[in-house]
Each structure stands twice: as C-alpha cells, then as structure tokens.
Short mmCIF file of C-alpha atoms and ligand atoms in Angstrom, two decimals:
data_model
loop_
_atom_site.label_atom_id
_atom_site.label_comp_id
_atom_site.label_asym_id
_atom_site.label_seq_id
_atom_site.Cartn_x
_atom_site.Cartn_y
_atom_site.Cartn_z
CA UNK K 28 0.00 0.00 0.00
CA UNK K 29 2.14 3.01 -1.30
CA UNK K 30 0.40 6.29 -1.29
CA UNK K 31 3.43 7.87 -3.06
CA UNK K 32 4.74 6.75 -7.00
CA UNK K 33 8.19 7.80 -7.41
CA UNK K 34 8.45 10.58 -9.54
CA UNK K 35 11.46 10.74 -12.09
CA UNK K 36 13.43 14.07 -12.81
CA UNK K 37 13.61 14.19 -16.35
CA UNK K 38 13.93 16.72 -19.28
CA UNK K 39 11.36 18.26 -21.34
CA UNK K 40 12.11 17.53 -24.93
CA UNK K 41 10.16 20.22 -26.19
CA UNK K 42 11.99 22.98 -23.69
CA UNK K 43 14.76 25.00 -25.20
CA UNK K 44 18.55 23.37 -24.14
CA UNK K 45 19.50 27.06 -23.90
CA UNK K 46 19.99 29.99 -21.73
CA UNK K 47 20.19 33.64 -22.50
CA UNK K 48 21.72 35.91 -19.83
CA UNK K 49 19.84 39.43 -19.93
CA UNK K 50 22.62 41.04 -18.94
CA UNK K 51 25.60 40.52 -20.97
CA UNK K 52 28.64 42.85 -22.18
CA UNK K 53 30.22 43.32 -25.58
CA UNK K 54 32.79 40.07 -26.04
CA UNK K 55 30.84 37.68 -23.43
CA UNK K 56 29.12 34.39 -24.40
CA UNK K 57 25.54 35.27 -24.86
CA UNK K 58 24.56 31.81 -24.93
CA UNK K 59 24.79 28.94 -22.54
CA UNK K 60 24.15 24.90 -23.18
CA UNK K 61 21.67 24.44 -20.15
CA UNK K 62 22.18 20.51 -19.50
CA UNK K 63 25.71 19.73 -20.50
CA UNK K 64 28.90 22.38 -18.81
CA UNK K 65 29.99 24.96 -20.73
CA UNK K 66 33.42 25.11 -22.33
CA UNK K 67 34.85 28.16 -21.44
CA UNK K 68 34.72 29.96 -18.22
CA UNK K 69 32.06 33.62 -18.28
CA UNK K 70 32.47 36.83 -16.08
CA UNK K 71 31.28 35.88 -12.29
CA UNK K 72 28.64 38.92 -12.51
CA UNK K 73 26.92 36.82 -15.97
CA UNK K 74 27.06 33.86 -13.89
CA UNK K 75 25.57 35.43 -11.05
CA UNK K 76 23.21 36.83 -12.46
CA UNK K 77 21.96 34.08 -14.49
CA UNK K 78 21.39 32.18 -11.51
CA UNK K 79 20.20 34.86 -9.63
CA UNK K 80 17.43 35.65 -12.34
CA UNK K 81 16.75 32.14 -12.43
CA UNK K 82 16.03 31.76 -8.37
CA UNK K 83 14.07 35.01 -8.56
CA UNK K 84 11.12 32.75 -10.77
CA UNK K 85 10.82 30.69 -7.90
CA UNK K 86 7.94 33.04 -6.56
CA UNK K 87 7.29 34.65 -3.28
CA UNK K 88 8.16 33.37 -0.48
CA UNK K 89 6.07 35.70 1.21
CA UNK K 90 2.99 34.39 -0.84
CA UNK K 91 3.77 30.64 -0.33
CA UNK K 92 1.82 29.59 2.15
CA UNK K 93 2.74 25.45 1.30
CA UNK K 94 5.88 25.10 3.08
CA UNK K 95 6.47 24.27 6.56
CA UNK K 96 10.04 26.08 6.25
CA UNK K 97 11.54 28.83 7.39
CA UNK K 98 11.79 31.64 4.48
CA UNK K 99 12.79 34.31 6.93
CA UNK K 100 15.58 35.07 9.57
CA UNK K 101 16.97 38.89 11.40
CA UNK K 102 19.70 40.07 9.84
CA UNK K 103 22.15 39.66 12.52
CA UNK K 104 21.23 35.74 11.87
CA UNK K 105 22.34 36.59 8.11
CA UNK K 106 25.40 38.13 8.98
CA UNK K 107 25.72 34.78 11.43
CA UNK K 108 25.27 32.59 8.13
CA UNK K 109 27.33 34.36 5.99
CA UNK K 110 30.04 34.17 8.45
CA UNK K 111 29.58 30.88 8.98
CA UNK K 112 28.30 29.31 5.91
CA UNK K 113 31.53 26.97 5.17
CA UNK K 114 31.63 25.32 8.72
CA UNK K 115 31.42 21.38 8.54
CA UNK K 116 29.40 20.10 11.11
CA UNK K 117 31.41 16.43 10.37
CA UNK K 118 34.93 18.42 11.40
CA UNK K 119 34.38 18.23 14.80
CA UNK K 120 38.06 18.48 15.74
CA UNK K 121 38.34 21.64 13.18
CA UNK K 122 35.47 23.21 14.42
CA UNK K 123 35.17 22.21 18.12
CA UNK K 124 32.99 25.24 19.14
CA UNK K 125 30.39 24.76 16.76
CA UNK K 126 30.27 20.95 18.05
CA UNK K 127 30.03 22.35 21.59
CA UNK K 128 27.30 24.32 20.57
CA UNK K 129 25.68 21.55 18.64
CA UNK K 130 25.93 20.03 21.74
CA UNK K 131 24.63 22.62 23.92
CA UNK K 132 21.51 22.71 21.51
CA UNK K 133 20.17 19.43 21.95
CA UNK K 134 20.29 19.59 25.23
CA UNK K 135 18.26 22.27 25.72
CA UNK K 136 15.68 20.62 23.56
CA UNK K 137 16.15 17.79 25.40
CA UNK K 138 15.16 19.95 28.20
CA UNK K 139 12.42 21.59 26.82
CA UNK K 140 10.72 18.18 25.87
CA UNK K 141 10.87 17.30 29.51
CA UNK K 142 14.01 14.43 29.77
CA UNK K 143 13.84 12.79 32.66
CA UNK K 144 17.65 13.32 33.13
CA UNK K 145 19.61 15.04 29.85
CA UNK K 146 22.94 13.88 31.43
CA UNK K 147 21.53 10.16 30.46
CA UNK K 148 19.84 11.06 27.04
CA UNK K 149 21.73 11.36 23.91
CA UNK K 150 20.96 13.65 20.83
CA UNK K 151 22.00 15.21 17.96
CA UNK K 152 21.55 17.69 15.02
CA UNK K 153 20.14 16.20 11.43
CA UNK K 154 19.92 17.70 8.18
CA UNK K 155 16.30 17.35 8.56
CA UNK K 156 13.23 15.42 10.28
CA UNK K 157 13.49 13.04 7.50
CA UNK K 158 17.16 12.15 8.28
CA UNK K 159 15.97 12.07 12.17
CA UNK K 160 13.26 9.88 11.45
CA UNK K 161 15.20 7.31 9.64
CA UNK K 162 17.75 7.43 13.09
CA UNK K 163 14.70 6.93 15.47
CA UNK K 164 12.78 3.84 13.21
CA UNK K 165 16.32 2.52 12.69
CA UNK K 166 16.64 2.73 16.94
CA UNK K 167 13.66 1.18 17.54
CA UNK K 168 14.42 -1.81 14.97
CA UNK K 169 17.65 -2.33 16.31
CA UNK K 170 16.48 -2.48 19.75
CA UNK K 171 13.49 -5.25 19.21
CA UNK K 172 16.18 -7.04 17.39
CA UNK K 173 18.36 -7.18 19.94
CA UNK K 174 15.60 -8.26 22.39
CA UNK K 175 14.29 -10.45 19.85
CA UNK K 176 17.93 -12.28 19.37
CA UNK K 177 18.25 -12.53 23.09
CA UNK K 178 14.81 -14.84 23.28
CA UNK K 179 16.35 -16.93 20.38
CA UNK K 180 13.31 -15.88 18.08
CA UNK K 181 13.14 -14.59 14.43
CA UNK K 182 14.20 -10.99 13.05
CA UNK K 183 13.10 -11.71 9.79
CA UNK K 184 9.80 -9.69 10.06
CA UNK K 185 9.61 -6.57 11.62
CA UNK K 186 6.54 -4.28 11.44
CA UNK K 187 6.44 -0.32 12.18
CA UNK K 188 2.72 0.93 13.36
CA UNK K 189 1.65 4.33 11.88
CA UNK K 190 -1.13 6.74 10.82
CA UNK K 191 -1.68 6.72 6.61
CA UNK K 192 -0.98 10.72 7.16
CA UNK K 193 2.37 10.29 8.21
CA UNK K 194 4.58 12.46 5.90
CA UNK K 195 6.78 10.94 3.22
CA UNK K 196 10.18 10.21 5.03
CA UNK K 197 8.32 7.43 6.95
CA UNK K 198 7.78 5.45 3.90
CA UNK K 199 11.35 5.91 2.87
CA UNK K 200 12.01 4.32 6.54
CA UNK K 201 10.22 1.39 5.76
CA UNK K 202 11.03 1.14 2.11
CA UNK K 203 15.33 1.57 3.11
CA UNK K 204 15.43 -0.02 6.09
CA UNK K 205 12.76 -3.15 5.34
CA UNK K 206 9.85 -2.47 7.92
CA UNK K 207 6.51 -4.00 7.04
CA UNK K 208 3.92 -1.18 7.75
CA UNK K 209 0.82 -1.45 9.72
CA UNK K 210 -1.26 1.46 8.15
CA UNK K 211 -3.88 2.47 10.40
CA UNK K 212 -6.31 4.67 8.26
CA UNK K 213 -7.93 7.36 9.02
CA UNK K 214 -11.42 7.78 9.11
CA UNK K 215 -14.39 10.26 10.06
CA UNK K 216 -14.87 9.04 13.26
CA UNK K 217 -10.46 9.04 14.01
CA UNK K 218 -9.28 11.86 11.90
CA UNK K 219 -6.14 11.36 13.72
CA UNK K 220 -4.46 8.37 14.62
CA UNK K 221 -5.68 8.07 18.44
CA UNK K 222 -4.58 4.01 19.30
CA UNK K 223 -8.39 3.45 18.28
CA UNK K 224 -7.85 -0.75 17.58
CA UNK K 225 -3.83 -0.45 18.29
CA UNK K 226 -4.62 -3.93 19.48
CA UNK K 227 -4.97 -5.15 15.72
CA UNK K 228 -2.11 -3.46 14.51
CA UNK K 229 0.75 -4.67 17.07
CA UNK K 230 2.12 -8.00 17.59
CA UNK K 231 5.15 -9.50 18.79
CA UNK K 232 7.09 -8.05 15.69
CA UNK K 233 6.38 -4.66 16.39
CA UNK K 234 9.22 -2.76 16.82
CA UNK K 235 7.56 0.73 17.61
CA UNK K 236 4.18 3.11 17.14
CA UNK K 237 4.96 6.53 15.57
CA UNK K 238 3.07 9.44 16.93
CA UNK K 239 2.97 12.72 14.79
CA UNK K 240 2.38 16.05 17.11
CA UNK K 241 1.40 18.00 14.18
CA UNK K 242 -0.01 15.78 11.22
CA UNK K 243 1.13 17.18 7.62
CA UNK K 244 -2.24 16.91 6.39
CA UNK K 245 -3.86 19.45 8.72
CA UNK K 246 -2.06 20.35 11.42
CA UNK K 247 -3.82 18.65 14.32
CA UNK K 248 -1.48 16.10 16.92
CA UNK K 249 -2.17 12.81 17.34
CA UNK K 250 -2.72 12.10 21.03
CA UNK K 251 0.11 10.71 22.53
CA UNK K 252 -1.10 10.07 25.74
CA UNK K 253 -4.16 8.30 24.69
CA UNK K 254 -1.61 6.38 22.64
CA UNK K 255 0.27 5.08 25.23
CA UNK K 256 -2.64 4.35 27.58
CA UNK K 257 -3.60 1.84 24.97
CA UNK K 258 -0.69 0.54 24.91
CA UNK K 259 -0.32 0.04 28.43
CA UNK K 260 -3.92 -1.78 27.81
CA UNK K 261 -1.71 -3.85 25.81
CA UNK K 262 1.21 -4.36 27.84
CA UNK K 263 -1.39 -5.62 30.51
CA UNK K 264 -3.13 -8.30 28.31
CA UNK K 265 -0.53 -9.53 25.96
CA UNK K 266 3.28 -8.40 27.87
CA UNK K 267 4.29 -6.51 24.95
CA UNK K 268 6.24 -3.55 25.46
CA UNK K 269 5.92 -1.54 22.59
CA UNK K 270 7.43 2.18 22.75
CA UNK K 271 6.30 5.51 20.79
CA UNK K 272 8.36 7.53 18.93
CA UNK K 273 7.02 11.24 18.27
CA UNK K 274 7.76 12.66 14.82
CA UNK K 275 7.71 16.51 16.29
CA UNK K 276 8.77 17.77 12.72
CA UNK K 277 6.67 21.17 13.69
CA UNK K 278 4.43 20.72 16.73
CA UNK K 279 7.71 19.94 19.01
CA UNK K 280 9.06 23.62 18.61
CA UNK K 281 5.35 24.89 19.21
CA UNK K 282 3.93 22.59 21.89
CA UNK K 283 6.64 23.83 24.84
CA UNK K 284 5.56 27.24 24.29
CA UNK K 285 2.05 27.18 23.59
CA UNK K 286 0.64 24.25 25.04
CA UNK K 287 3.18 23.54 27.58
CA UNK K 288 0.51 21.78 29.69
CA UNK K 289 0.11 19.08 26.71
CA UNK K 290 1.75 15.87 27.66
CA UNK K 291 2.90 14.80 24.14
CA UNK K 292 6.71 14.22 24.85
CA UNK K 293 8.84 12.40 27.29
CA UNK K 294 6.38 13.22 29.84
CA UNK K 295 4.91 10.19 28.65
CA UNK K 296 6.87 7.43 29.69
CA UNK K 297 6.77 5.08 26.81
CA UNK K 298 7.93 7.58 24.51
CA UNK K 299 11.65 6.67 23.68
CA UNK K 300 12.75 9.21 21.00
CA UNK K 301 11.61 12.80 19.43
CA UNK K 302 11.96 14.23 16.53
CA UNK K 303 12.10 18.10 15.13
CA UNK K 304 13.05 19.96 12.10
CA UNK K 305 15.22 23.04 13.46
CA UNK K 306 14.22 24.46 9.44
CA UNK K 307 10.59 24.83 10.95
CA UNK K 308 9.11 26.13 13.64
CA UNK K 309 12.38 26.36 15.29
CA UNK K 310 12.74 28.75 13.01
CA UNK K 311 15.91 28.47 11.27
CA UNK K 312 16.79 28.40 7.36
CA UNK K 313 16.51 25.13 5.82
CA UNK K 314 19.22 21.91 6.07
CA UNK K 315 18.31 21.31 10.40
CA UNK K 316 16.45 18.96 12.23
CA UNK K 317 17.19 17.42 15.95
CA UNK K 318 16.33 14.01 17.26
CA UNK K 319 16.67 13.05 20.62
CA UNK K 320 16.54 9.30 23.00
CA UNK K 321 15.49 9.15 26.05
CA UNK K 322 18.18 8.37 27.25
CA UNK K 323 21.45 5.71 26.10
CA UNK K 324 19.13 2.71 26.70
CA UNK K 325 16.87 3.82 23.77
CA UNK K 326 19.42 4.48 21.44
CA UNK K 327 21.10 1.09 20.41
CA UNK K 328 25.20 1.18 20.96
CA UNK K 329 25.32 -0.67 17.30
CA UNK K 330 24.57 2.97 15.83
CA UNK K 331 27.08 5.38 17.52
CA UNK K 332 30.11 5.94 15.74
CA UNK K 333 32.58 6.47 18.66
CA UNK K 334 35.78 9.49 16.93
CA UNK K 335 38.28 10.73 18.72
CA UNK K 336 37.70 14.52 19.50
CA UNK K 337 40.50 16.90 20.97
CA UNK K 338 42.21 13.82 23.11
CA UNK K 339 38.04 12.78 24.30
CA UNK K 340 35.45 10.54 22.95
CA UNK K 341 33.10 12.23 20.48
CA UNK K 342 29.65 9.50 20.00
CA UNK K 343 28.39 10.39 16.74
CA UNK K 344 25.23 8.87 14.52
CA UNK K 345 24.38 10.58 11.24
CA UNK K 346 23.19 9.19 7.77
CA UNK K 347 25.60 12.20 6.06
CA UNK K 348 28.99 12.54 6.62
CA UNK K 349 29.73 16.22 5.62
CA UNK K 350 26.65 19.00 6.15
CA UNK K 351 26.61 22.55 7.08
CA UNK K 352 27.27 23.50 10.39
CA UNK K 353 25.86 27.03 10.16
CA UNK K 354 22.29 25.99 10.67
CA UNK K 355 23.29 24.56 14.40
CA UNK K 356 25.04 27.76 15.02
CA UNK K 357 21.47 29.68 13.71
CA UNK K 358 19.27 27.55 16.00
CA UNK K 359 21.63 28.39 18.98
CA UNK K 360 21.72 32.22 18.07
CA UNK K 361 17.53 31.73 18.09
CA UNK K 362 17.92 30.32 21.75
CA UNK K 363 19.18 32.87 22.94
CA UNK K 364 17.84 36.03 20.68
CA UNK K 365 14.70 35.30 21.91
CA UNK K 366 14.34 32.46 24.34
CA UNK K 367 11.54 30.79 25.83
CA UNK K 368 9.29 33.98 25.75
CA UNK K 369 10.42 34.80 22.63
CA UNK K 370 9.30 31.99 20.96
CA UNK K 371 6.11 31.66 22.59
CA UNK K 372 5.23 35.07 21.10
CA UNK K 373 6.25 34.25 17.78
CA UNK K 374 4.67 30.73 17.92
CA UNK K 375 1.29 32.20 19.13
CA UNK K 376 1.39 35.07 16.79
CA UNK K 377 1.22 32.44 14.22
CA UNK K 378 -1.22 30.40 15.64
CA UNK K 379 -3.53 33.77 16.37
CA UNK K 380 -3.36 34.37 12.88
CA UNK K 381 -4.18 31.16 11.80
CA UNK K 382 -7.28 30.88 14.07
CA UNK K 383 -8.56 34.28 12.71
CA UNK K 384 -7.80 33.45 9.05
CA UNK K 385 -9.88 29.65 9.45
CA UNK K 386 -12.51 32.03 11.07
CA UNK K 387 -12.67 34.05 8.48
CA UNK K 388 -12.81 31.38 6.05
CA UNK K 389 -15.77 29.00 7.51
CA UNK K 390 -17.68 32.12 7.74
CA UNK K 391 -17.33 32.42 3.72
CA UNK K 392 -19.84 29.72 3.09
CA UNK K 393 -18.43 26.73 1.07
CA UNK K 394 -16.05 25.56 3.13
CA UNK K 395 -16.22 23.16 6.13
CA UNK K 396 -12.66 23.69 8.39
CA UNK K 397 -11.09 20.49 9.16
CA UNK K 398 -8.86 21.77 11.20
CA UNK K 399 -8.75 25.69 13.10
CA UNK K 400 -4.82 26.54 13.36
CA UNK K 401 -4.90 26.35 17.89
CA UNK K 402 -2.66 23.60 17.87
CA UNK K 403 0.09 24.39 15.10
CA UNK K 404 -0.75 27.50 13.05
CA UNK K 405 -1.74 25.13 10.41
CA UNK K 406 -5.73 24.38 8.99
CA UNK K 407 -7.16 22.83 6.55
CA UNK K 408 -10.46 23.02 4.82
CA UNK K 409 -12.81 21.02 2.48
CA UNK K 410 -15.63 22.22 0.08
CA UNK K 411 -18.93 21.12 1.34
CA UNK K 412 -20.76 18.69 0.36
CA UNK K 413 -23.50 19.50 -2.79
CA UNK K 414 -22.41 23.43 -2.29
CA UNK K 415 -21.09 23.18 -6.28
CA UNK K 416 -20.92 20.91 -8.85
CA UNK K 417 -18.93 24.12 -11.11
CA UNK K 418 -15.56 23.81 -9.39
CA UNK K 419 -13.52 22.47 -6.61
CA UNK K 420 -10.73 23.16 -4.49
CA UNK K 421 -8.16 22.33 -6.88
CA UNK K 422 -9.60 25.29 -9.50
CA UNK K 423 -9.60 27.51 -6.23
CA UNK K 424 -6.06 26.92 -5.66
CA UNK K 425 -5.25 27.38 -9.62
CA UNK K 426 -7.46 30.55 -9.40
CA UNK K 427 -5.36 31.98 -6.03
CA UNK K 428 -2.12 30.94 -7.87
CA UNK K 429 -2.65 33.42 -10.71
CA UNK K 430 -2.67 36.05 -7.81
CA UNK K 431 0.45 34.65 -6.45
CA UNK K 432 -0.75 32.45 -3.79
CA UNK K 433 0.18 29.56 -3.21
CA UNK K 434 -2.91 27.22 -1.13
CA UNK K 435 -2.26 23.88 -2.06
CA UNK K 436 -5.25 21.40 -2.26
CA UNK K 437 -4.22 17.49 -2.20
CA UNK K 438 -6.40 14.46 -1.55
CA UNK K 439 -6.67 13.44 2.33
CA UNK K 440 -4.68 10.41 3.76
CA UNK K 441 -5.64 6.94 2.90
CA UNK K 442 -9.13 6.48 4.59
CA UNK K 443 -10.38 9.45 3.75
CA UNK K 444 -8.55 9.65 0.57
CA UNK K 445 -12.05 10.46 -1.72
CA UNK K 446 -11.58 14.09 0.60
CA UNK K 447 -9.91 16.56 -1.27
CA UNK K 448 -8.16 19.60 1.54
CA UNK K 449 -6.65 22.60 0.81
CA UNK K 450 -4.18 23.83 3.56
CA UNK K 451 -2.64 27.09 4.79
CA UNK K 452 0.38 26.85 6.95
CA UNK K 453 1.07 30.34 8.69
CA UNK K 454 4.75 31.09 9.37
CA UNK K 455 6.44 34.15 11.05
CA UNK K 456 6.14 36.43 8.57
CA UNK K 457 2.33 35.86 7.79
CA UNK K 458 0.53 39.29 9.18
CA UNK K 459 -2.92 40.02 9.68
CA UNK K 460 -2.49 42.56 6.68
CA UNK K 461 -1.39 39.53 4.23
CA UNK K 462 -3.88 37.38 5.92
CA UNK K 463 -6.69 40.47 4.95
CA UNK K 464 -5.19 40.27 1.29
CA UNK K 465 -5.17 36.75 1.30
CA UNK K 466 -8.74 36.29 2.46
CA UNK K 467 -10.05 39.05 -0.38
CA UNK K 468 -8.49 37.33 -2.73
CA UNK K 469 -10.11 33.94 -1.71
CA UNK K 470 -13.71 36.05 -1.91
CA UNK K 471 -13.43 37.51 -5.09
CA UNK K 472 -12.35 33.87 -6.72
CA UNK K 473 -15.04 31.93 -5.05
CA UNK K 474 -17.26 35.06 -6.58
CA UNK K 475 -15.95 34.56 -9.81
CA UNK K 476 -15.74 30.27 -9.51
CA UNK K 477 -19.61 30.72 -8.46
CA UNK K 478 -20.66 32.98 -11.50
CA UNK K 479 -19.39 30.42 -14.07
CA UNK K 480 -22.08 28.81 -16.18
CA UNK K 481 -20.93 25.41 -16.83
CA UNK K 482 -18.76 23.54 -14.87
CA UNK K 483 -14.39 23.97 -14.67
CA UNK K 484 -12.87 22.37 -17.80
CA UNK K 485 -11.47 18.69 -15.50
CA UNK K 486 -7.69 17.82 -16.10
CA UNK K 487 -4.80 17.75 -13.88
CA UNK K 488 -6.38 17.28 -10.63
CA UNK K 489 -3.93 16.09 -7.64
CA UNK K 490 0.04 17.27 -8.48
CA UNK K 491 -0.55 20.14 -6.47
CA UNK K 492 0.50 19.35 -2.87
CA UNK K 493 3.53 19.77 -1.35
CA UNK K 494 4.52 19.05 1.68
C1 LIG C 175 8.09 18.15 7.32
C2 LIG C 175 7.82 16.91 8.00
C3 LIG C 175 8.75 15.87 7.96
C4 LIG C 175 10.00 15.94 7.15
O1 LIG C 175 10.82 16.95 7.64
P1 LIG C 175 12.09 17.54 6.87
O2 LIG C 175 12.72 18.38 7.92
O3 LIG C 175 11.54 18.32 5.74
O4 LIG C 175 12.94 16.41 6.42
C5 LIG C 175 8.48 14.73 8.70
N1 LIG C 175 7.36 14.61 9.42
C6 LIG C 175 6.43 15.60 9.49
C7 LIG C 175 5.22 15.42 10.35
C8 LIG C 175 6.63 16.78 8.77
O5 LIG C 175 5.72 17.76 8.84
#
C-alpha cells in the first residue's frame, strides 16, 4: 500500500537546451548549453546573475503559504550565516565550538521536551526530520532485534505501526530499512491516529508506534497520551512492550511554548525518542532537524560511531557525513535572541493568525474547516458537500495561484482519501495585513468560480500538494 509513485526528474524535450543571460557585455558568451557544462569559463557577474534571475522565478516566499520552512531570519542571523556558511558540522576536531554548541543545543531541547535526566539522554543535530526519522525507526528496529535475538526468536519480520498521514520520510524508513507497515487509516470518526484498535495493529514483531504532534495533512497532533494508555492496555493483556516515537517535525518547537501543559513528549513514559526539524518552527533556514533518546538505553550502541575529539570521545550517529554547520550555530543564536518567551510570542502570533484566518474562512460559506490553526498555526479546509458541482478546491487553488498564492489542495490520507483539503500553513512572517489580502483574494475567486455557467474544464487534478 504506497500512497506515493516515485516521480522521475527528467527533461522536457520540447523545452529550449538554452539559456540567455539578460545582462551581458560586448565580447561575453551570450549563450549557454543548459544541460551539458559549458566550455569556457564567463564573467562571475553573468554567472551570477543568471542564476540569480533564475532563483528570482521561484515566486514569493512571502505568498507561499505550502511550506512548513523557514523563508525568513533577522539580519544579525544573516550576517551569522554568511560568516559561517563553510563550517562542517562532520569536522568536529576543526570546528570544536560549533560541536560544543551543537551540543549545547540538543540539550536544551532535550530539556524543553521534559528528559527525565539530559545527562543520560543522547541527541544530535540532522539535516532534517526526515534524516531524524530514519535514526529513530532505525533505533527502535535495532532495539526489538536485539531483544528479539536474546529470546532466540526470528528478526526476519519486523513491522512499524503508523497513521496513513504520516509524511513521506516514513515510507522511505520502511522502504530503506525493510519495515513491514501497519497502516492504520484514518477515518471520520479518528481523523487522527488516536490508538483506536492499536490492538490489531501490534504484535510481537512490532518494533515501535509513531506518533505525529502535528499531522502534515492538517495540522492537528495525534494524542500521545491516549496512545500510550492503549498501549499500556496492551502491555497488561498480551506483555508486549511496545514504545512511541514522536515525529515533532513542527508541533515539538510549538507545543513547549504554547501548550506547555500538553503531555505529548517524554512526559509520557513510553515515549523513547523525538523528533524536530530546526528548518521549521524552530525557526531556522533550511538543512536542520534534531532528534533526541530518552536516554542511552533507547538508542542502540550498534549505531554510535565512537571518533576521537581533541584527546576525548566524540559519539556520533548521522546518515551524512559532511553537512553545514551554520544551521546549528542559527538555532543556537535563536535560543538565545529570543528564548523561551520569545518563541512563545512568535509561535502564538502564528497560531492567532491562523485561528482568525480559518474564522474568516468557515464564515465564507463553502467551506467546512477540518482543522482551526490552535494547535500548530496550520488548517485545513474542504468544500462542502453539494455546495457546487462548477468547481472544486483544486480550481480555487489554480485561481489563487494566478494572484500569487500559493494554497495547495491534495487528496486526504488513505481512509479518507475520496476528501480533497486545501491547507494554509502560517509562518512568522504571515501578518494580519497579508492574511486580509489573502482572504479578499479567496472572496473575489469563489465570486468569480460561483458565476461560471458550466462547470471547470477537468484535467490535472492532484500534483498540487507539497509538503
Ligand atoms: C516536514 C515533515 C517531515 C519531514 O521533515 P524535513 O525536515 O523536511 O525532512 C516529517 N514529518 C512531518 C510530520 C513533517 O511535517
């Protein structure tokens, strides 16, 4: 059961093999090939400012409102970056401050997400939440073999248990690293995957449950404590011990300061690992993510590389061997710029933004919200039922595009995949102005989707979300 097909990169045959800088002096190529190198060598202001006219197509940042990932930072965390931007986070005896910091980082994550005792738990920086998934599924699969090997029983079949909304980088787990799945669907009655029937997912092979806190689909977290109760049902009636991990890839940098009464992390004692992605709402530019055990029982020995770092013992686990250290260094610079308060105000800026743009938007009339915004400043919405039979979400989205806007509308997760949801995810940067603009632009397309006489031409429907 994939819900994803691979898709291939390939060239348009029909799309011209050549570029044209617009800029170009007397004596200077004035043609490049666009898929094979070039012979010679240009000027580095043609280069430049070929690519740079290139990136500039790539829209508005300010107008995307698809992406989970940071498109902003202060200028003092530019100048940072561009005095740091050649740092190898690998070269920890080069650079032994920025692995100090590194250090320092998770820790105070680890903190933040409630550790029962950081000087036991064990953590580190990714280049993503996809890379820091792939650590924490390969932890947990290494840890019920190692049980499973110490029973004498088979490792030939182990099975991960997860919601069909997970995002992408848990199929790559399972696809890479040879996990059977146990989908559990959603449905209307369990939008979100709330342990509702765990019992027929989990056997003896299971070597984990993921929990998302903050579901890509629409925003909303999976209980993790209801999660865990039902598996403690479990525990009870069949012994199995089977821990959580949370995939945290936004909700972990939001939860601590807006809900910090939620008990979605280690709080909850059968949660084993976390995962973040520092690129979200921690609220650095792209290439971070953290992941963090519990503590050095959690995290298999088998997996940490143990280097030898100034005359010490450096532990380190990573899929990549060389990645930019700058990003660590931005997250740190966030700690302390603006600290706990600091992100609470920016985090519930978001989110009071997002609740008053869903507002906005039920009140319109077609839509039915699946999902407000109050948890991560993320919501969702889907056309109701018999309003039209003239257009759909995917025309709206089309229709806001032309304007600039990006709204993407994708089918729901398997269950519920007949649903079609179209999703705004509000990021620093999003004000109540842009949400004003954004929500008269929204009006005046429904106005003109509703006036049409016949129905929306159908084609294309579907290649429009990203996560
Ligand atoms: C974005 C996202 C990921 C992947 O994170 P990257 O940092 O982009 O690799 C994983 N899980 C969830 C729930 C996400 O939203």
């Amino acid at each position: 059961m994939s819900k994803h097909t691979n898709a291939r990169a390939t060239t348009n045959s029909t799309e011209s093999h050549i570029i044209n800088p617009v800029f170009v002096r007397p004596g200077e190529a004035t043609e490049f090939p666009k898929f094979t190198i070039p012979d010679g060598l240009s000027l580095p202001e043609t280069a430049y400012q070929i690519v740079h006219d290139e990136a500039m197509l790539d829209g508005n940042a300010r107008l995307n409102l698809a992406t989970f990932v940071s498109t902003w930072m202060d200028d003092e965390a530019r100048k940072l970056y561009s005095e740091t931007y050649d740092k190898n986070m690998i070269d920890k005896d080069e650079y032994p401050q920025t692995a100090a910091i590194e250090d320092r980082c998770w820790k105070i994550i680890a903190d933040l997400w409630h550790v029962p005792d950081v000087s036991k738990s064990i953590g580190t920086s990714t280049i993503g939440s996809s890379e820091a998934a792939m650590l924490g599924g390969l932890a947990l699969k290494r840890h019920w073999q190692g049980r499973r090997k110490a029973e004498g029983k088979s490792i030939e079949k182990p099975n991960l248990v997860l919601s069909t909304a997970v995002q992408v980088c848990w199929e790559k787990f399972l696809n890479y690293f040879e996990v059977e799945p146990r989908w559990v669907p959603v449905s209307e009655e369990h939008p979100v995957f709330d342990g509702y029937e765990l019992e027929k997912y989990v056997d003896e092979n299971t070597i984990g449950v993921v929990a998302i806190v903050g579901v890509t689909y629409n925003g909303l977290y999976e209980p993790v404590k209801e999660i865990s109760a039902k598996l403690d049902a479990i525990q009870e009636s069949t012994g199995l011990d089977i821990k959580i991990h949370v995939d945290g890839a936004s909700g972990a940098m939001v939860a601590p300061f807006c809900q910090p009464e939620l008990e979605w992390d280690f709080r909850v004692p059968r949660v084993v690992s976390i995962n973040t992605s520092g690129h979200k709402y921690g609220l650095v530019f792209p290439g971070l993510g953290w992941i963090i055990w519990r503590d050095t029982e959690a995290l298999p020995d088998s997996m940490v590389f143990h280097c030898s770092y100034l005359g010490g013992d450096m532990p380190t686990l990573a899929l990549n061997f060389s990645r930019p250290g700058a990003q660590v260094l931005l997250q740190y610079y966030n700690f302390l710029r603006l600290g706990r308060e600091g992100y609470r105000q920016i985090q519930q800026g978001s989110i009071d933004v997002a609740t008053y743009l869903s507002g906005q938007i039920e009140k319109l009339g077609p839509f039915e919200l699946v999902s407000r915004g109050d948890t991560i400043p993320v919501f969702a919405w889907r056309l109701k039922e018999d309003y039209t039979d003239k257009w759909n979400l995917y025309d709206l989205s089309d229709r806001l595009r032309l304007k600039g806007w990006l709204v993407p509308a994708y089918p729901n997760a398997e269950g519920l995949e007949n649903q079609t949801l179209q999703r705004v995810v509000v990021r620093a940067g999003l004000s109540h102005d842009l949400a004003t603009a954004l929500l008269r632009d929204i009006e005046s397309e429904i106005a003109f989707l509703d006036a049409l006489e016949s129905p929306m031409p159908r084609e294309g429907t579907g290649s429009h979300f990203h996560h």
